[in-house]
Short mmCIF file of C-alpha atoms in Angstrom, two decimals:
data_model
loop_
_atom_site.label_atom_id
_atom_site.label_comp_id
_atom_site.label_asym_id
_atom_site.label_seq_id
_atom_site.Cartn_x
_atom_site.Cartn_y
_atom_site.Cartn_z
CA MET A 1 -37.27 -18.91 24.01
CA LYS A 2 -39.42 -15.93 25.54
CA GLN A 3 -36.62 -13.93 25.30
CA THR A 4 -34.90 -14.30 22.15
CA GLY A 5 -38.34 -14.21 20.44
CA TYR A 6 -38.59 -11.05 22.14
CA ILE A 7 -36.06 -9.84 21.06
CA LEU A 8 -35.56 -10.50 16.86
CA LYS A 9 -39.65 -9.50 16.96
CA LEU A 10 -38.08 -6.06 18.50
CA TYR A 11 -36.16 -6.32 15.98
CA LEU A 12 -38.31 -6.85 12.85
CA LEU A 13 -40.36 -3.72 14.40
CA LEU A 14 -38.50 -1.96 13.90
CA VAL A 15 -36.10 -2.25 11.33
CA LEU A 16 -37.77 -4.76 8.61
CA PRO A 17 -40.24 -2.04 7.49
CA PHE A 18 -36.98 0.95 7.30
CA SER A 19 -35.56 -1.71 4.90
CA LEU A 20 -34.07 -0.61 1.34
CA THR A 21 -33.90 -2.47 -2.06
CA LEU A 22 -30.01 -2.28 -3.05
CA GLN A 23 -29.36 -0.48 -6.40
CA PRO A 24 -27.41 -1.57 -9.07
CA ALA A 25 -23.98 -0.71 -9.23
CA GLN A 26 -24.22 2.19 -12.33
CA ALA A 27 -25.61 1.54 -15.75
CA GLN A 28 -21.58 2.89 -17.31
CA GLN A 29 -19.71 -0.33 -18.89
CA LEU A 30 -17.62 -1.89 -15.60
CA TYR A 31 -15.02 -3.83 -16.59
CA TYR A 32 -14.60 -7.12 -14.34
CA PRO A 33 -10.50 -8.17 -15.32
CA ALA A 34 -11.63 -12.18 -13.82
CA GLN A 35 -14.24 -12.61 -14.98
CA ASP A 36 -14.15 -10.54 -18.80
CA LEU A 37 -10.73 -11.87 -19.49
CA GLY A 38 -11.12 -15.38 -18.08
CA LYS A 39 -8.46 -18.04 -18.81
CA LEU A 40 -6.60 -15.37 -20.24
CA PHE A 41 -6.60 -13.58 -17.02
CA GLU A 42 -5.69 -17.20 -13.90
CA GLN A 43 -2.64 -17.24 -16.69
CA VAL A 44 -0.84 -14.01 -16.70
CA GLN A 45 -1.73 -14.10 -12.49
CA VAL A 46 -1.15 -17.62 -12.61
CA GLN A 47 2.59 -17.84 -14.14
CA ARG A 48 3.21 -14.40 -12.29
CA VAL A 49 3.83 -12.29 -15.41
CA PHE A 50 3.85 -9.18 -13.13
CA PRO A 51 5.50 -9.71 -9.17
CA ASP A 52 2.66 -8.08 -7.57
CA SER A 53 -1.03 -9.47 -8.53
CA LYS A 54 -2.34 -5.95 -8.30
CA THR A 55 -1.14 -4.65 -11.38
CA PHE A 56 -3.00 -6.81 -14.24
CA PRO A 57 -6.30 -6.32 -13.06
CA ASP A 58 -5.78 -2.31 -12.71
CA CYS A 59 -4.33 -2.76 -15.80
CA VAL A 60 -6.59 -0.44 -18.79
CA PRO A 61 -7.32 -3.18 -21.71
CA LEU A 62 -6.62 -1.34 -25.58
CA SER A 63 -10.46 -3.02 -26.91
CA ASP A 64 -12.89 -4.07 -25.83
CA PRO A 65 -11.72 -8.08 -23.52
CA LYS A 66 -13.46 -9.97 -26.10
CA HIS A 67 -11.40 -9.39 -28.80
CA ILE A 68 -8.50 -9.00 -26.45
CA LEU A 69 -9.62 -12.49 -24.92
CA GLN A 70 -10.61 -14.40 -28.62
CA ALA A 71 -7.22 -12.37 -29.47
CA TYR A 72 -5.36 -14.63 -26.98
CA GLU A 73 -7.41 -18.28 -27.39
CA GLN A 74 -6.72 -17.36 -31.97
CA GLN A 75 -2.24 -17.15 -30.84
CA LYS A 76 -1.81 -19.02 -27.33
CA GLN A 77 -0.66 -21.61 -29.71
CA GLN A 78 1.45 -20.21 -32.25
CA PRO A 79 5.62 -20.59 -31.51
CA GLY A 80 6.93 -18.01 -30.40
CA PHE A 81 4.36 -16.71 -28.62
CA GLU A 82 5.42 -14.88 -24.76
CA LEU A 83 2.10 -14.23 -22.26
CA LYS A 84 3.92 -10.67 -20.80
CA ALA A 85 4.13 -8.87 -24.79
CA PHE A 86 0.78 -10.19 -25.40
CA VAL A 87 0.02 -8.33 -21.91
CA LEU A 88 2.23 -5.18 -23.42
CA GLN A 89 0.98 -4.92 -26.43
CA HIS A 90 -2.89 -5.25 -25.62
CA PHE A 91 -3.45 -3.22 -21.80
CA ARG A 92 -1.65 -0.28 -20.62
CA LEU A 93 0.16 -0.64 -16.99
CA PRO A 94 -1.49 1.19 -14.45
CA GLN A 95 -0.11 4.61 -13.83
CA GLN A 96 2.98 4.77 -11.53
CA PRO A 97 3.58 7.70 -8.54
CA ASP A 98 5.28 10.82 -10.39
CA THR A 99 8.74 10.11 -10.16
CA SER A 100 9.22 13.70 -10.80
CA PHE A 101 8.03 14.20 -6.88
CA THR A 102 11.06 14.83 -5.31
CA THR A 103 11.57 15.25 -1.25
CA ASN A 104 13.14 17.57 -0.62
CA GLU A 105 15.91 17.92 2.59
CA LEU A 106 14.89 21.14 4.27
CA HIS A 107 11.43 20.21 4.36
CA THR A 108 10.07 18.84 8.25
CA ILE A 109 7.39 16.05 7.86
CA VAL A 110 4.85 18.68 7.64
CA GLU A 111 5.88 20.48 5.72
CA HIS A 112 6.29 17.04 3.25
CA ILE A 113 3.13 16.23 4.40
CA GLU A 114 1.16 19.36 3.07
CA ARG A 115 3.01 18.48 0.00
CA LEU A 116 2.17 15.57 -0.11
CA TRP A 117 -1.81 16.16 -0.26
CA THR A 118 -1.16 17.76 -4.01
CA GLU A 119 0.93 14.40 -4.61
CA LEU A 120 -2.01 11.74 -3.25
CA THR A 121 -5.26 13.72 -4.30
CA ARG A 122 -6.57 12.56 -7.47
CA GLN A 123 -9.27 13.85 -10.04
CA PRO A 124 -12.55 12.83 -11.09
CA GLY A 125 -12.28 11.46 -14.89
CA ASP A 126 -13.23 8.79 -16.97
CA ASN A 127 -13.90 4.92 -16.11
CA SER A 128 -10.51 3.48 -16.85
CA GLY A 129 -10.15 -0.58 -16.77
CA SER A 130 -11.34 -1.59 -13.57
CA LEU A 131 -11.30 1.98 -11.90
CA ILE A 132 -15.05 2.72 -11.08
CA VAL A 133 -16.33 7.06 -11.84
CA LEU A 134 -15.96 9.43 -9.27
CA PRO A 135 -17.60 12.62 -9.48
CA HIS A 136 -15.34 14.29 -6.92
CA ALA A 137 -12.52 14.81 -5.92
CA TYR A 138 -10.39 12.41 -3.30
CA VAL A 139 -7.57 11.23 -2.00
CA VAL A 140 -5.09 7.74 -2.21
CA PRO A 141 -3.08 6.16 0.06
CA GLY A 142 -0.20 5.94 -2.36
CA GLY A 143 2.12 3.51 -3.26
CA ARG A 144 -0.03 0.19 -5.27
CA PHE A 145 -2.89 2.00 -4.11
CA ARG A 146 -4.10 4.10 -6.59
CA GLU A 147 -8.17 4.31 -6.44
CA ILE A 148 -9.84 5.61 -3.11
CA TYR A 149 -10.39 3.11 0.33
CA TYR A 150 -13.21 2.89 3.09
CA TRP A 151 -11.89 3.30 5.89
CA ASP A 152 -7.94 4.68 4.72
CA SER A 153 -10.16 7.94 4.13
CA PHE A 154 -11.89 8.55 7.73
CA PHE A 155 -7.97 9.05 8.81
CA THR A 156 -6.41 10.86 6.20
CA MET A 157 -9.63 13.26 6.88
CA LEU A 158 -8.00 13.48 10.55
CA GLY A 159 -5.14 14.92 8.25
CA LEU A 160 -7.10 17.21 6.14
CA GLN A 161 -8.88 18.46 9.29
CA ALA A 162 -5.38 19.43 10.44
CA SER A 163 -5.15 20.76 7.61
CA GLY A 164 -7.43 22.69 6.56
CA ARG A 165 -9.00 21.28 3.46
CA THR A 166 -12.66 21.31 4.63
CA GLU A 167 -13.48 20.68 0.59
CA LEU A 168 -11.89 18.24 0.29
CA ILE A 169 -13.78 16.10 3.07
CA GLN A 170 -16.43 17.42 1.65
CA SER A 171 -15.26 16.18 -1.98
CA MET A 172 -14.21 12.70 -0.46
CA VAL A 173 -17.77 12.17 1.25
CA ASP A 174 -19.38 12.99 -1.08
CA ASN A 175 -18.18 10.26 -3.28
CA PHE A 176 -18.61 8.32 -0.96
CA THR A 177 -22.06 9.09 -0.63
CA HIS A 178 -21.93 8.62 -3.95
CA LEU A 179 -21.18 5.11 -4.25
CA ILE A 180 -23.32 4.45 -1.52
CA GLN A 181 -26.84 5.76 -3.79
CA THR A 182 -25.08 4.48 -7.19
CA ILE A 183 -24.01 0.63 -5.83
CA GLY A 184 -26.11 0.34 -2.67
CA HIS A 185 -22.94 0.72 0.26
CA ILE A 186 -19.07 1.85 -0.14
CA PRO A 187 -17.46 -0.82 -1.05
CA ASN A 188 -13.65 -1.53 -0.41
CA GLY A 189 -12.33 0.47 -2.76
CA ASN A 190 -13.42 2.82 -6.06
CA ARG A 191 -12.58 -1.01 -7.93
CA THR A 192 -15.48 -3.68 -9.97
CA TYR A 193 -13.12 -6.22 -7.75
CA TYR A 194 -13.77 -4.26 -4.54
CA LEU A 195 -18.18 -4.33 -5.53
CA SER A 196 -17.94 -7.48 -3.42
CA ARG A 197 -17.76 -6.79 -0.11
CA SER A 198 -16.80 -3.08 1.74
CA GLN A 199 -14.64 -2.27 4.50
CA PRO A 200 -14.69 -0.54 7.90
CA PRO A 201 -17.56 1.40 8.43
CA PHE A 202 -16.23 4.58 8.74
CA TYR A 203 -18.78 6.82 7.25
CA ALA A 204 -21.19 8.03 9.88
CA LEU A 205 -17.18 9.32 11.12
CA MET A 206 -16.68 11.18 7.80
CA LEU A 207 -19.73 13.14 8.99
CA ARG A 208 -18.75 13.93 11.90
CA VAL A 209 -15.63 14.96 10.82
CA LEU A 210 -17.42 17.20 8.29
CA ALA A 211 -19.85 18.80 11.32
CA GLN A 212 -17.33 19.68 12.81
CA GLN A 213 -16.56 21.67 9.91
CA LYS A 214 -19.67 22.91 9.22
CA GLY A 215 -22.08 22.60 11.19
CA ARG A 216 -24.08 19.90 13.03
CA ASN A 217 -27.48 19.66 10.84
CA VAL A 218 -25.14 18.99 8.07
CA LEU A 219 -26.07 15.85 9.22
CA LEU A 220 -29.30 15.66 7.98
CA ASN A 221 -27.98 16.08 3.74
CA TYR A 222 -26.86 12.55 4.54
CA SER A 223 -29.11 10.69 6.33
CA SER A 224 -30.91 8.78 3.55
CA ALA A 225 -27.09 7.63 2.60
CA LEU A 226 -26.73 6.81 6.32
CA THR A 227 -29.96 4.88 6.24
CA LYS A 228 -29.16 2.62 3.55
CA GLU A 229 -25.12 2.24 4.43
CA TYR A 230 -26.93 0.81 7.80
CA ALA A 231 -29.54 -1.27 5.28
CA PHE A 232 -26.69 -2.54 4.20
CA TRP A 233 -24.29 -4.00 7.00
CA MET A 234 -28.19 -5.51 8.19
CA ASP A 235 -29.68 -7.15 5.21
CA GLY A 236 -31.37 -10.49 6.26
CA ALA A 237 -31.86 -9.56 8.97
CA GLU A 238 -35.39 -10.52 9.54
CA ASN A 239 -34.53 -13.95 7.77
CA LEU A 240 -32.52 -15.48 10.75
CA THR A 241 -34.17 -17.74 12.99
CA ILE A 242 -31.60 -20.90 15.51
CA ALA A 243 -31.43 -23.49 13.12
CA ASN A 244 -30.32 -20.51 10.51
CA PRO A 245 -28.24 -17.79 12.13
CA ALA A 246 -26.40 -16.73 10.28
CA HIS A 247 -27.29 -14.67 6.12
CA ARG A 248 -24.19 -12.57 5.20
CA ARG A 249 -23.41 -9.61 7.67
CA VAL A 250 -25.83 -10.05 10.57
CA VAL A 251 -25.59 -13.87 12.77
CA LEU A 252 -28.93 -13.53 15.60
CA MET A 253 -26.67 -14.93 18.69
CA PRO A 254 -27.98 -17.06 21.28
CA ASP A 255 -29.97 -14.42 23.11
CA GLY A 256 -32.18 -13.13 20.27
CA SER A 257 -30.20 -10.23 19.39
CA ILE A 258 -28.32 -9.41 16.51
CA LEU A 259 -24.70 -8.68 16.32
CA ASN A 260 -22.36 -8.35 12.94
CA ARG A 261 -19.82 -9.94 10.88
CA TYR A 262 -17.44 -10.12 7.52
CA TRP A 263 -18.63 -11.13 4.57
CA ASP A 264 -17.79 -11.00 0.84
CA ASP A 265 -20.85 -12.25 -1.91
CA ASN A 266 -18.16 -14.32 -3.77
CA PRO A 267 -16.29 -17.46 -2.80
CA GLN A 268 -13.53 -16.72 -5.58
CA PRO A 269 -10.01 -16.36 -5.25
CA ARG A 270 -9.20 -12.20 -4.70
CA PRO A 271 -8.46 -10.83 -8.73
CA GLU A 272 -5.92 -8.70 -6.62
CA SER A 273 -3.79 -11.46 -4.53
CA TYR A 274 -5.00 -14.63 -7.18
CA LEU A 275 -1.69 -16.20 -6.85
CA GLU A 276 -1.87 -16.33 -3.18
CA ASP A 277 -5.53 -17.98 -2.08
CA VAL A 278 -5.03 -19.95 -5.04
CA GLU A 279 -2.26 -21.55 -3.22
CA LEU A 280 -3.39 -21.09 -0.30
CA ALA A 281 -6.64 -23.16 -1.02
CA LYS A 282 -4.01 -25.05 -2.73
CA ASN A 283 -2.77 -26.41 0.54
CA SER A 284 -4.61 -26.12 3.31
CA GLY A 285 -7.00 -29.26 2.68
CA ARG A 286 -10.40 -26.82 2.78
CA VAL A 287 -13.04 -26.60 0.31
CA PRO A 288 -11.96 -23.84 -1.43
CA GLU A 289 -14.84 -22.07 -1.69
CA GLU A 290 -14.75 -21.84 2.55
CA ILE A 291 -11.20 -20.28 2.65
CA TYR A 292 -11.43 -17.78 -0.40
CA ARG A 293 -14.95 -16.36 1.43
CA ASP A 294 -13.67 -16.26 4.82
CA ILE A 295 -9.99 -14.45 2.78
CA ARG A 296 -12.18 -11.82 1.47
CA ALA A 297 -14.27 -11.21 4.67
CA ALA A 298 -10.94 -10.44 6.30
CA ALA A 299 -9.42 -8.01 3.32
CA GLU A 300 -13.63 -6.50 4.07
CA SER A 301 -11.92 -6.43 7.64
CA GLY A 302 -9.00 -4.27 6.63
CA TRP A 303 -6.93 -6.18 9.21
CA ASP A 304 -6.00 -8.40 5.68
CA PHE A 305 -4.35 -10.50 7.35
CA SER A 306 -4.08 -11.32 11.30
CA THR A 307 -4.48 -14.18 13.49
CA ARG A 308 -7.26 -12.18 15.73
CA TRP A 309 -9.36 -14.82 13.33
CA PHE A 310 -6.75 -17.96 13.17
CA ALA A 311 -8.56 -21.24 14.71
CA ASP A 312 -5.28 -22.26 15.60
CA GLY A 313 -3.87 -18.75 16.61
CA LYS A 314 -1.24 -18.93 13.87
CA ASP A 315 -1.64 -19.97 10.44
CA LEU A 316 -3.29 -18.00 7.66
CA SER A 317 -4.83 -21.43 6.23
CA THR A 318 -6.93 -21.77 9.12
CA ILE A 319 -8.34 -18.40 8.71
CA GLN A 320 -12.18 -17.83 10.08
CA THR A 321 -13.14 -15.22 9.47
CA THR A 322 -17.20 -15.74 8.72
CA SER A 323 -17.57 -17.90 12.25
CA ILE A 324 -16.20 -14.66 14.47
CA ILE A 325 -17.80 -11.77 15.55
CA PRO A 326 -15.43 -8.98 15.57
CA VAL A 327 -16.01 -6.27 18.96
CA ASP A 328 -14.39 -3.50 16.21
CA LEU A 329 -17.05 -4.04 13.82
CA ASN A 330 -20.60 -3.69 16.01
CA ALA A 331 -18.42 -1.01 17.89
CA LEU A 332 -18.56 0.95 13.73
CA LEU A 333 -21.56 -0.34 13.81
CA TYR A 334 -23.40 1.28 17.33
CA HIS A 335 -22.15 4.08 16.61
CA MET A 336 -23.36 4.19 13.65
CA GLU A 337 -26.88 3.90 14.94
CA LEU A 338 -26.35 6.89 17.37
CA THR A 339 -25.85 8.72 14.44
CA LEU A 340 -29.50 7.87 12.62
CA GLN A 341 -30.44 8.59 15.80
CA GLU A 342 -29.17 12.09 16.35
CA MET A 343 -30.03 12.53 12.05
CA ALA A 344 -33.94 11.55 13.20
CA VAL A 345 -34.04 13.92 16.63
CA LEU A 346 -32.44 17.06 14.15
CA SER A 347 -35.21 16.47 11.92
CA GLY A 348 -37.98 16.20 14.17
CA ASN A 349 -38.13 12.67 13.67
CA LYS A 350 -39.30 11.33 16.96
CA ALA A 351 -40.54 8.12 16.52
CA GLU A 352 -37.39 7.18 14.52
CA ALA A 353 -34.84 8.24 17.02
CA ARG A 354 -36.79 6.07 19.62
CA LYS A 355 -35.83 3.12 16.85
CA TYR A 356 -32.64 3.72 16.63
CA GLU A 357 -32.28 4.60 20.22
CA LYS A 358 -33.39 1.02 20.89
CA LEU A 359 -31.27 -0.43 18.23
CA ALA A 360 -27.83 0.63 19.58
CA LYS A 361 -28.86 0.43 23.36
CA ALA A 362 -29.22 -3.67 22.46
CA ARG A 363 -26.15 -3.62 19.93
CA ARG A 364 -24.05 -2.30 23.73
CA ASP A 365 -25.34 -4.56 25.55
CA ALA A 366 -24.71 -7.97 22.99
CA VAL A 367 -21.30 -6.38 23.23
CA LEU A 368 -20.49 -6.33 26.39
CA LYS A 369 -22.29 -10.14 27.03
CA TYR A 370 -20.36 -11.74 24.14
CA ASN A 371 -16.83 -9.80 23.07
CA TRP A 372 -16.70 -9.22 27.11
CA ASN A 373 -14.33 -11.55 28.75
CA ALA A 374 -14.62 -11.36 32.90
CA GLU A 375 -12.41 -13.27 33.69
CA HIS A 376 -9.24 -11.20 31.34
CA ASP A 377 -10.99 -8.12 32.05
CA PHE A 378 -10.81 -7.67 28.48
CA PHE A 379 -13.18 -7.28 24.83
CA TYR A 380 -12.13 -10.14 22.54
CA ASP A 381 -13.47 -11.09 19.21
CA TYR A 382 -16.03 -13.92 19.27
CA ASN A 383 -16.40 -17.36 18.07
CA TYR A 384 -20.48 -17.46 16.80
CA ARG A 385 -20.39 -20.94 15.38
CA THR A 386 -17.34 -22.38 19.10
CA LYS A 387 -20.21 -19.71 21.00
CA ALA A 388 -16.60 -19.14 23.08
CA THR A 389 -14.58 -15.36 23.16
CA THR A 390 -11.09 -16.04 21.31
CA ASN A 391 -9.01 -14.72 23.50
CA ILE A 392 -6.34 -12.84 20.91
CA PRO A 393 -5.98 -9.98 22.16
CA SER A 394 -5.40 -7.01 20.08
CA LEU A 395 -6.08 -3.63 19.47
CA ALA A 396 -9.77 -4.05 18.70
CA ALA A 397 -10.91 -3.57 22.21
CA VAL A 398 -9.95 -0.19 22.37
CA TYR A 399 -12.68 -0.04 20.27
CA PRO A 400 -15.96 -0.10 22.87
CA LEU A 401 -13.97 2.97 24.85
CA TYR A 402 -13.76 5.11 22.01
CA PHE A 403 -17.05 5.25 21.44
CA ASN A 404 -17.60 4.78 25.03
CA MET A 405 -19.67 2.06 25.28
CA VAL A 406 -17.70 0.64 28.87
CA LYS A 407 -18.10 1.45 32.35
CA ARG A 408 -15.35 3.20 33.85
CA LYS A 409 -14.17 -0.15 36.09
CA GLN A 410 -14.23 -2.02 32.33
CA ALA A 411 -11.47 1.07 31.41
CA LYS A 412 -9.22 0.84 33.55
CA ALA A 413 -9.30 -2.90 32.85
CA VAL A 414 -8.40 -2.27 29.27
CA ALA A 415 -6.25 0.41 29.37
CA GLN A 416 -4.06 -1.24 32.12
CA LYS A 417 -3.45 -4.92 29.91
CA ILE A 418 -2.67 -1.66 26.95
CA LYS A 419 -0.54 -0.47 29.11
CA ALA A 420 0.75 -3.03 29.71
CA ASP A 421 1.65 -5.15 26.98
CA PHE A 422 0.58 -3.17 24.27
CA ILE A 423 2.93 0.16 24.44
CA SER A 424 5.88 -0.32 22.52
CA PRO A 425 8.86 1.74 21.83
CA GLY A 426 7.15 3.16 18.30
CA GLY A 427 3.67 3.45 19.73
CA ALA A 428 1.63 0.49 19.69
CA VAL A 429 1.74 -2.99 18.66
CA THR A 430 -0.91 -4.62 16.72
CA THR A 431 -1.19 -7.52 18.56
CA LEU A 432 0.85 -10.07 20.60
CA ASN A 433 1.17 -12.31 17.81
CA GLN A 434 4.76 -12.71 16.33
CA SER A 435 2.64 -14.49 13.02
CA GLY A 436 4.48 -13.31 10.27
CA GLN A 437 1.49 -11.65 9.68
CA GLN A 438 1.29 -8.10 9.05
CA TRP A 439 -1.56 -6.83 11.03
CA ASP A 440 -0.23 -8.95 13.94
CA ALA A 441 3.63 -7.92 16.39
CA PRO A 442 5.58 -5.85 15.26
CA ASN A 443 3.58 -3.45 13.57
CA GLY A 444 2.03 -0.94 14.33
CA TRP A 445 -0.19 0.82 12.13
CA ALA A 446 -1.84 4.75 12.18
CA PRO A 447 -5.59 4.00 12.33
CA LEU A 448 -4.71 1.68 15.41
CA GLN A 449 -2.63 4.25 17.19
CA TRP A 450 -5.69 6.95 17.12
CA MET A 451 -8.27 4.46 18.06
CA THR A 452 -6.65 4.11 21.26
CA ILE A 453 -5.30 6.68 21.87
CA GLN A 454 -8.57 8.91 21.58
CA ALA A 455 -10.02 5.34 23.59
CA LEU A 456 -7.56 6.68 26.22
CA ARG A 457 -8.63 9.87 26.54
CA ASN A 458 -11.80 8.76 26.81
CA TYR A 459 -11.57 7.42 30.58
CA GLY A 460 -8.75 9.77 31.28
CA PHE A 461 -5.71 7.59 31.02
CA THR A 462 -4.05 11.38 29.50
CA ASP A 463 -0.25 9.21 29.73
CA GLU A 464 -0.68 6.16 28.93
CA ALA A 465 -2.54 7.94 24.99
CA ALA A 466 -0.17 10.78 25.56
CA THR A 467 3.17 7.80 25.78
CA ILE A 468 1.36 6.34 22.73
CA ALA A 469 1.16 9.77 20.82
CA THR A 470 5.02 10.54 21.55
CA ASN A 471 6.48 7.66 20.28
CA TRP A 472 4.39 7.26 17.91
CA VAL A 473 5.67 10.88 16.05
CA GLN A 474 9.18 10.09 17.10
CA LEU A 475 9.02 6.94 15.28
CA ASN A 476 7.00 8.62 12.04
CA THR A 477 9.84 11.52 12.02
CA ASP A 478 12.89 9.26 13.05
CA VAL A 479 12.38 7.27 9.12
CA TYR A 480 11.15 10.37 7.42
CA GLN A 481 14.53 11.86 8.47
CA THR A 482 16.52 8.52 7.10
CA THR A 483 14.38 8.28 4.06
CA GLY A 484 11.69 10.49 2.95
CA LYS A 485 9.30 9.04 2.77
CA LEU A 486 6.45 7.60 5.77
CA MET A 487 5.02 4.61 5.40
CA GLU A 488 1.75 2.68 5.69
CA LYS A 489 2.89 0.54 8.73
CA TYR A 490 6.02 0.65 10.99
CA ASN A 491 7.75 -2.22 13.01
CA VAL A 492 6.92 -0.24 16.44
CA GLU A 493 8.81 -2.99 19.20
CA ASN A 494 12.46 -2.60 16.78
CA LEU A 495 12.82 0.81 15.73
CA ASP A 496 15.80 -0.20 13.76
CA LEU A 497 14.00 -2.32 11.20
CA PRO A 498 10.93 -1.91 9.04
CA ALA A 499 8.04 -3.40 9.12
CA GLY A 500 7.42 -7.18 7.69
CA GLY A 501 4.70 -9.58 7.23
CA GLY A 502 2.03 -8.78 4.42
CA GLU A 503 1.23 -9.86 0.63
CA TYR A 504 2.97 -7.46 -0.61
CA PRO A 505 6.11 -4.45 0.40
CA ASN A 506 6.13 -1.74 3.02
CA GLN A 507 4.05 0.91 0.76
CA ASP A 508 5.07 4.89 1.30
CA GLY A 509 2.87 8.08 0.73
CA PHE A 510 1.15 7.48 2.65
CA GLY A 511 -2.27 8.66 3.35
CA TRP A 512 -3.93 7.49 6.64
CA THR A 513 -0.04 8.09 8.39
CA ASN A 514 0.21 11.52 6.89
CA GLY A 515 -3.49 12.18 7.92
CA VAL A 516 -2.90 10.79 11.45
CA LEU A 517 0.59 12.46 12.14
CA LEU A 518 -1.16 15.75 10.94
CA LYS A 519 -4.24 14.67 13.62
CA LEU A 520 -1.71 14.22 16.76
CA ILE A 521 0.38 17.59 15.94
CA SER A 522 -2.82 19.10 16.54
CA LEU A 523 -3.76 17.04 19.34
CA TYR A 524 -1.15 17.79 20.92
CA PRO A 525 1.30 20.63 19.95
CA GLU A 526 4.07 20.30 22.52
CA LEU A 527 5.34 17.22 19.52
CA GLN A 528 5.87 19.41 17.27
CA LYS A 529 9.43 20.17 18.26
CA ILE A 530 10.03 15.99 17.42
CA THR A 531 9.25 16.94 14.04
CA GLU A 532 11.12 20.07 14.08
CA ALA A 533 14.42 18.80 14.26
CA GLU A 534 17.03 18.84 11.69
CA PRO A 535 16.34 16.20 8.83
CA GLU A 536 19.34 13.83 8.39
CA LEU A 537 18.00 12.08 4.50
CA GLN A 538 19.97 9.60 3.33
CA HIS A 539 20.11 8.30 -0.07
#
């Protein structure tokens, strides 16, 4: 108990004086589809007017939502009323991908991606429906994802870096900085229905990419924004007690250290997946608000959905995200603390540098204590309620290696398990569970290929890293040559089948796939020959 009090006191002394009050969203009039349309929104989603639940929240009202709602209430009982016709009369459908863009059969996959950057770039404009205006150009993932996404954008930036598009990287970093300064954090995406949650905190890594292009001192321009981003993730830490150990995204561990979890402030169905959430809650036997919170917290993780969040390791209805201390999230926050330390060194603030150095060390020690399973020799998520690791293997285990948090012995154990269980014909598989969820086997995802490859390279496991890179580039290229597309995710275990799972069809575009592919080719120039094979497009 004495140690608990000491560590918590140390945290309060170091962090509390620097906490920032989060500012409200921009003064502009924002449109919140679920709240502003009430029963109309509910009926459009429940009656599945559109096959994809995300379509209606992205529609643009053609007049004041209050007037549209009034018209709905007046007309809904009239003979011959058709809900879809009413919606089409009062809303503009979201922008669809430009059908004039077609794959040139003579282009290699790299040439195709270079063309796609322009296709996926959006220019700043007026607020349109639920879309939040951004001041600079940005790259969207593609398909149904018509807005910027937080963690996607880091991996997109890796490709923009390989393409020499530094100013577009700068624009995207400045957009995220704008969101931090005006909203108080970086939301899941620039939609109003995403404001109550964030995504894996990759902002500090984006700043590193920009610094690689423009010099280390550029970090100083973003120290206030990163400080504010950190305050968002650590909000409420000063109020944690043994009796009440969790608040929003912070959790007080038994030894007094503080680690983080994913969260969402709004325990309601997600507007973009409204019917799916309502039906899940209804059939789960759980308190609806509880399951909505855990669903939304998983959406904040980016891994929506994966058995790593499930109490029984099988079924979505047992989701318990808010009970989980994710190993990858805390590794990212460790890197954020180190970046804040470096910013303080650059500015000559020695006291500030010591503060963040201590916070980073405390977090590293806590991750190694709570997320490492010595019996299995592997990193897992930790359930702070059951006080045990979840023992569900996933590629989240590579994050401590990516950030050089572990010693050689632990890194070797993780690398051995990755080699034995995760490396697949098409890259590295996300988990070892075949659940039907998209963030499980047999699927592989570009961001996790990058994190795993770099994690292995950091500790000298270059053969394993090169195998994953080669298999992934080959799979991406093969699918492109037969379909003319780059996908959001891939089946890395059975190369003859597409990726599956999720709440929507596999999307093409695709921002982070494009980015990681180009970056891997720049890292492994010998893979260029794979991408230059003769295309065999099948239309």
